[in-house]
Amino acid sequence: PSPAGALTSQLNGVSCISPDACTAVGSASAGARTQALAESWNGTAWTSQAIPNPEGAIGTYLFAVSCTAKDACTAAGDAEQSSGVYSPVAERWNGTTWTIQATPTPSPAGQSSGLFGVSCASPAACTATGGYTDSAGDILTLAEAWNGTQWTVQTTPSPAKAFTSVLYGVSCTSPANCTAAGFSEGTGTVSVSAPLAEAWNGMAWAIQATPGFPGAALPPFPASRARHRAVAWRSATTPMLRWPSPGTAPGGPSTPRPARTARSRSGAYG
């Protein structure tokens, strides 16, 4: 069901521990604010769950959820402040209520970051992945780990010469075995996007070789779901998208920021 008063709503991620126990998360918009959305399936019907939003957020977007039991789910996403800066969000379901967990960000002040995927091997072992913007305005890969008490940022590599690298999904079979997937984009005579996969061995993340489609040049404005989501947040001090046109370096000619909606934030086509 859609929340009462919602003009638009959507579910972006789902996790089931059995055919009659599923949890889905997303966002719902009512006017100027977008709020987190969570729903549960009991084998017969979906019902909405009360879920909090970070204090002061004008938009909260949940993109992924992972459940290890009916009373143990973790959702991940990001939240937008009035300044236009996005920050990571993680929320925990204990069978009765959702609560917001403190999530660190490696981004410097005034820059955005977010979590787009999450996987839990146990209630005390979760990994969430996404991306963050550095001081130069480039987007780098991001991974955070939950140990049952707190979230901590893990060091993740980004491909050399890439100005955008994001990890959208992650799957963990144990606390020491995770694989994350996403994309990276570098500069040259044309903008080229390439698949990106990274593996966690319990101590470090490493980039894995992935085949791509040779010469897959991308248009100057995001046309895919992946690019649409990545460019939604940039420096709060820059009202223009810092997405280069083909043949330009990061920070070059930009495309004006489109109107931000719940659909475009979650990666859907315009």
Tab-separated table of C-alpha atoms in Angstrom:
chain	number	residue	atom	x	y	z
A	1	PRO	CA	0.000	0.000	0.000
A	2	SER	CA	1.002	3.621	-0.523
A	3	PRO	CA	1.250	5.793	2.610
A	4	ALA	CA	-1.724	8.043	3.270
A	5	GLY	CA	-1.271	11.360	1.490
A	6	ALA	CA	1.606	10.181	-0.683
A	7	LEU	CA	1.663	11.652	-4.183
A	8	THR	CA	4.265	9.166	-5.390
A	9	SER	CA	5.830	6.108	-3.794
A	10	GLN	CA	8.089	3.277	-4.856
A	11	LEU	CA	9.933	0.250	-3.494
A	12	ASN	CA	13.596	-0.130	-4.454
A	13	GLY	CA	14.826	-3.171	-2.526
A	14	VAL	CA	13.400	-6.372	-1.046
A	15	SER	CA	14.635	-9.255	1.099
A	16	CYS	CA	12.789	-12.475	2.007
A	17	ILE	CA	13.751	-15.062	4.590
A	18	SER	CA	10.826	-17.316	3.624
A	19	PRO	CA	7.849	-17.245	1.209
A	20	ASP	CA	5.707	-15.616	3.888
A	21	ALA	CA	8.230	-13.195	5.362
A	22	CYS	CA	9.518	-10.380	3.143
A	23	THR	CA	10.533	-6.770	3.743
A	24	ALA	CA	10.700	-4.098	1.056
A	25	VAL	CA	12.010	-0.541	1.313
A	26	GLY	CA	11.871	2.600	-0.769
A	27	SER	CA	10.533	6.136	-0.527
A	28	ALA	CA	7.278	8.076	-0.657
A	29	SER	CA	6.795	11.714	-1.568
A	30	ALA	CA	4.113	14.049	-0.263
A	31	GLY	CA	4.733	17.556	-1.502
A	32	ALA	CA	8.185	18.991	-0.877
A	33	ARG	CA	9.433	16.132	1.324
A	34	THR	CA	10.309	12.548	0.511
A	35	GLN	CA	10.222	10.036	3.347
A	36	ALA	CA	11.526	6.537	3.914
A	37	LEU	CA	9.126	3.696	3.168
A	38	ALA	CA	9.090	0.132	4.500
A	39	GLU	CA	6.526	-2.618	3.932
A	40	SER	CA	6.280	-6.230	5.092
A	41	TRP	CA	4.713	-9.347	3.532
A	42	ASN	CA	3.166	-12.029	5.767
A	43	GLY	CA	2.211	-14.474	3.039
A	44	THR	CA	-1.191	-12.886	2.492
A	45	ALA	CA	-0.854	-9.114	2.353
A	46	TRP	CA	1.629	-6.244	2.380
A	47	THR	CA	1.438	-3.778	5.275
A	48	SER	CA	3.244	-0.497	5.836
A	49	GLN	CA	5.698	-0.220	8.715
A	50	ALA	CA	6.426	2.985	10.599
A	51	ILE	CA	9.973	4.036	9.791
A	52	PRO	CA	11.849	7.173	10.935
A	53	ASN	CA	13.649	9.775	8.844
A	54	PRO	CA	16.917	11.463	9.852
A	55	GLU	CA	16.370	14.685	11.749
A	56	GLY	CA	16.306	17.697	9.446
A	57	ALA	CA	16.211	15.654	6.237
A	58	ILE	CA	14.040	16.955	3.403
A	59	GLY	CA	14.382	13.664	1.566
A	60	THR	CA	15.114	10.104	2.717
A	61	TYR	CA	15.683	7.363	0.146
A	62	LEU	CA	16.141	3.676	0.976
A	63	PHE	CA	17.586	1.607	-1.869
A	64	ALA	CA	18.337	-1.804	-0.372
A	65	VAL	CA	17.456	-4.103	2.519
A	66	SER	CA	18.852	-7.368	3.869
A	67	CYS	CA	17.086	-9.616	6.400
A	68	THR	CA	18.560	-12.564	8.272
A	69	ALA	CA	15.416	-13.204	10.358
A	70	LYS	CA	11.910	-11.800	10.815
A	71	ASP	CA	13.280	-9.594	13.568
A	72	ALA	CA	16.584	-8.653	11.927
A	73	CYS	CA	16.628	-6.442	8.822
A	74	THR	CA	18.987	-3.671	7.770
A	75	ALA	CA	18.107	-1.037	5.159
A	76	ALA	CA	20.506	1.357	3.454
A	77	GLY	CA	20.166	4.578	1.468
A	78	ASP	CA	20.828	8.275	1.783
A	79	ALA	CA	19.191	11.435	3.076
A	80	GLU	CA	19.192	14.963	1.702
A	81	GLN	CA	19.534	17.995	3.934
A	82	SER	CA	18.215	21.452	3.088
A	83	SER	CA	21.769	22.374	2.000
A	84	GLY	CA	21.490	19.850	-0.853
A	85	VAL	CA	24.107	17.540	0.675
A	86	TYR	CA	23.334	13.817	0.860
A	87	SER	CA	24.597	11.562	3.639
A	88	PRO	CA	24.473	7.773	4.197
A	89	VAL	CA	21.498	6.246	6.009
A	90	ALA	CA	21.189	2.844	7.682
A	91	GLU	CA	18.135	1.654	9.568
A	92	ARG	CA	17.573	-1.493	11.640
A	93	TRP	CA	14.390	-3.550	12.169
A	94	ASN	CA	14.203	-5.542	15.416
A	95	GLY	CA	10.837	-7.156	14.820
A	96	THR	CA	8.939	-4.278	16.383
A	97	THR	CA	10.428	-0.959	15.302
A	98	TRP	CA	12.844	0.591	12.819
A	99	THR	CA	15.657	2.684	14.267
A	100	ILE	CA	18.265	4.865	12.574
A	101	GLN	CA	21.884	3.800	13.014
A	102	ALA	CA	24.773	6.256	12.996
A	103	THR	CA	26.698	5.976	9.718
A	104	PRO	CA	30.043	7.685	9.076
A	105	THR	CA	30.971	9.340	5.809
A	106	PRO	CA	34.427	9.834	4.300
A	107	SER	CA	33.222	12.879	2.339
A	108	PRO	CA	34.582	16.284	3.345
A	109	ALA	CA	32.138	18.925	4.557
A	110	GLY	CA	29.785	20.077	1.830
A	111	GLN	CA	30.135	16.899	-0.250
A	112	SER	CA	27.661	14.037	-0.608
A	113	SER	CA	27.724	10.296	-0.062
A	114	GLY	CA	25.211	7.471	-0.059
A	115	LEU	CA	24.661	3.739	0.362
A	116	PHE	CA	22.951	1.813	-2.459
A	117	GLY	CA	23.383	-1.833	-1.473
A	118	VAL	CA	23.493	-3.885	1.737
A	119	SER	CA	24.011	-7.530	2.637
A	120	CYS	CA	23.976	-9.151	6.089
A	121	ALA	CA	25.601	-12.507	6.795
A	122	SER	CA	24.195	-12.353	10.330
A	123	PRO	CA	22.461	-9.756	12.518
A	124	ALA	CA	25.910	-8.636	13.684
A	125	ALA	CA	27.669	-8.686	10.313
A	126	CYS	CA	26.442	-6.405	7.509
A	127	THR	CA	28.188	-4.686	4.633
A	128	ALA	CA	26.773	-1.689	2.764
A	129	THR	CA	28.185	-0.183	-0.423
A	130	GLY	CA	27.735	3.013	-2.411
A	131	GLY	CA	29.805	6.049	-3.253
A	132	TYR	CA	31.060	9.346	-1.899
A	133	THR	CA	32.252	12.642	-3.347
A	134	ASP	CA	35.783	13.777	-2.540
A	135	SER	CA	37.109	17.334	-2.307
A	136	ALA	CA	37.813	17.392	-6.066
A	137	GLY	CA	34.201	16.525	-6.869
A	138	ASP	CA	34.960	12.986	-8.073
A	139	ILE	CA	32.752	10.118	-6.898
A	140	LEU	CA	34.650	7.213	-5.324
A	141	THR	CA	33.573	3.778	-4.116
A	142	LEU	CA	32.304	3.413	-0.553
A	143	ALA	CA	31.889	0.387	1.723
A	144	GLU	CA	30.839	0.327	5.369
A	145	ALA	CA	30.682	-2.598	7.805
A	146	TRP	CA	28.352	-3.265	10.754
A	147	ASN	CA	29.780	-5.358	13.613
A	148	GLY	CA	26.697	-5.486	15.788
A	149	THR	CA	27.590	-2.252	17.552
A	150	GLN	CA	28.625	0.347	14.981
A	151	TRP	CA	29.229	1.090	11.313
A	152	THR	CA	32.775	1.781	10.149
A	153	VAL	CA	34.115	2.867	6.765
A	154	GLN	CA	36.260	0.318	4.938
A	155	THR	CA	38.962	1.325	2.498
A	156	THR	CA	37.861	0.538	-1.067
A	157	PRO	CA	39.868	1.067	-4.251
A	158	SER	CA	38.551	2.962	-7.266
A	159	PRO	CA	39.881	2.331	-10.791
A	160	ALA	CA	42.751	4.567	-11.830
A	161	LYS	CA	41.780	7.665	-13.841
A	162	ALA	CA	38.068	7.157	-13.117
A	163	PHE	CA	36.179	10.264	-12.027
A	164	THR	CA	33.067	8.281	-11.038
A	165	SER	CA	33.116	4.874	-9.321
A	166	VAL	CA	30.057	3.550	-7.504
A	167	LEU	CA	29.178	0.181	-5.948
A	168	TYR	CA	25.429	-0.430	-6.270
A	169	GLY	CA	25.007	-3.971	-5.012
A	170	VAL	CA	26.754	-6.269	-2.557
A	171	SER	CA	26.370	-9.888	-1.469
A	172	CYS	CA	28.068	-11.492	1.526
A	173	THR	CA	28.219	-15.195	2.349
A	174	SER	CA	30.163	-14.534	5.550
A	175	PRO	CA	31.760	-11.561	7.309
A	176	ALA	CA	34.985	-12.387	5.438
A	177	ASN	CA	33.515	-12.965	1.984
A	178	CYS	CA	31.668	-10.208	0.118
A	179	THR	CA	31.404	-9.196	-3.533
A	180	ALA	CA	30.222	-5.758	-4.638
A	181	ALA	CA	29.248	-4.616	-8.128
A	182	GLY	CA	28.794	-1.262	-9.831
A	183	PHE	CA	30.426	0.835	-12.518
A	184	SER	CA	33.221	3.308	-13.112
A	185	GLU	CA	33.701	6.041	-15.678
A	186	GLY	CA	36.930	7.665	-16.770
A	187	THR	CA	37.997	10.422	-19.106
A	188	GLY	CA	39.492	10.414	-22.547
A	189	THR	CA	38.383	11.389	-26.022
A	190	VAL	CA	34.959	10.039	-25.027
A	191	SER	CA	33.302	9.186	-21.728
A	192	VAL	CA	33.382	5.418	-21.298
A	193	SER	CA	31.571	3.455	-18.609
A	194	ALA	CA	32.843	0.062	-17.474
A	195	PRO	CA	31.592	-2.673	-15.132
A	196	LEU	CA	33.175	-2.707	-11.688
A	197	ALA	CA	33.414	-5.611	-9.240
A	198	GLU	CA	35.277	-5.714	-5.950
A	199	ALA	CA	35.846	-8.524	-3.458
A	200	TRP	CA	36.288	-8.445	0.333
A	201	ASN	CA	38.399	-11.208	1.909
A	202	GLY	CA	37.950	-10.183	5.532
A	203	MET	CA	40.927	-7.840	5.462
A	204	ALA	CA	40.832	-5.762	2.280
A	205	TRP	CA	38.791	-4.908	-0.798
A	206	ALA	CA	40.332	-5.619	-4.206
A	207	ILE	CA	39.150	-4.813	-7.730
A	208	GLN	CA	38.325	-7.850	-9.851
A	209	ALA	CA	38.761	-7.941	-13.620
A	210	THR	CA	35.398	-7.735	-15.370
A	211	PRO	CA	34.628	-7.948	-19.099
A	212	GLY	CA	32.816	-5.010	-20.626
A	213	PHE	CA	31.462	-3.887	-23.965
A	214	PRO	CA	34.466	-2.358	-25.808
A	215	GLY	CA	34.029	1.220	-26.911
A	216	ALA	CA	30.741	1.786	-25.102
A	217	ALA	CA	30.757	5.595	-25.233
A	218	LEU	CA	28.113	7.305	-23.135
A	219	PRO	CA	26.147	10.453	-23.988
A	220	PRO	CA	26.909	13.706	-22.143
A	221	PHE	CA	23.783	13.402	-19.986
A	222	PRO	CA	22.951	10.302	-17.904
A	223	ALA	CA	20.764	7.975	-19.919
A	224	SER	CA	21.009	4.827	-17.827
A	225	ARG	CA	19.615	3.914	-14.421
A	226	ALA	CA	23.123	3.697	-12.971
A	227	ARG	CA	24.249	7.106	-14.224
A	228	HIS	CA	20.926	8.698	-13.266
A	229	ARG	CA	21.377	7.727	-9.640
A	230	ALA	CA	25.069	8.626	-9.421
A	231	VAL	CA	24.717	12.166	-10.676
A	232	ALA	CA	21.783	13.029	-8.416
A	233	TRP	CA	24.082	14.259	-5.691
A	234	ARG	CA	27.066	16.544	-6.216
A	235	SER	CA	28.697	19.405	-4.381
A	236	ALA	CA	26.114	21.503	-2.559
A	237	THR	CA	28.067	24.595	-3.561
A	238	THR	CA	27.780	23.764	-7.269
A	239	PRO	CA	24.279	24.228	-8.701
A	240	MET	CA	25.316	22.517	-11.938
A	241	LEU	CA	25.945	18.841	-12.480
A	242	ARG	CA	29.678	18.226	-12.704
A	243	TRP	CA	29.161	15.473	-15.262
A	244	PRO	CA	31.601	16.076	-18.123
A	245	SER	CA	30.575	16.079	-21.730
A	246	PRO	CA	32.531	13.685	-23.985
A	247	GLY	CA	36.093	14.858	-24.467
A	248	THR	CA	36.203	17.067	-21.382
A	249	ALA	CA	37.821	16.619	-18.009
A	250	PRO	CA	35.894	16.500	-14.714
A	251	GLY	CA	34.625	19.934	-13.863
A	252	GLY	CA	34.271	20.871	-17.527
A	253	PRO	CA	31.074	21.847	-19.378
A	254	SER	CA	28.082	20.794	-17.345
A	255	THR	CA	24.423	20.041	-17.791
A	256	PRO	CA	21.969	21.962	-15.585
A	257	ARG	CA	20.574	19.943	-12.694
A	258	PRO	CA	17.154	18.514	-13.556
A	259	ALA	CA	14.252	18.795	-11.138
A	260	ARG	CA	14.868	16.250	-8.373
A	261	THR	CA	12.044	13.810	-7.733
A	262	ALA	CA	11.631	10.536	-5.899
A	263	ARG	CA	11.825	8.695	-9.231
A	264	SER	CA	15.032	10.345	-10.441
A	265	ARG	CA	16.744	9.986	-7.054
A	266	SER	CA	16.193	6.258	-7.013
A	267	GLY	CA	17.598	5.789	-10.480
A	268	ALA	CA	14.433	5.470	-12.560
A	269	TYR	CA	14.217	6.997	-16.007
A	270	GLY	CA	13.087	10.654	-15.978
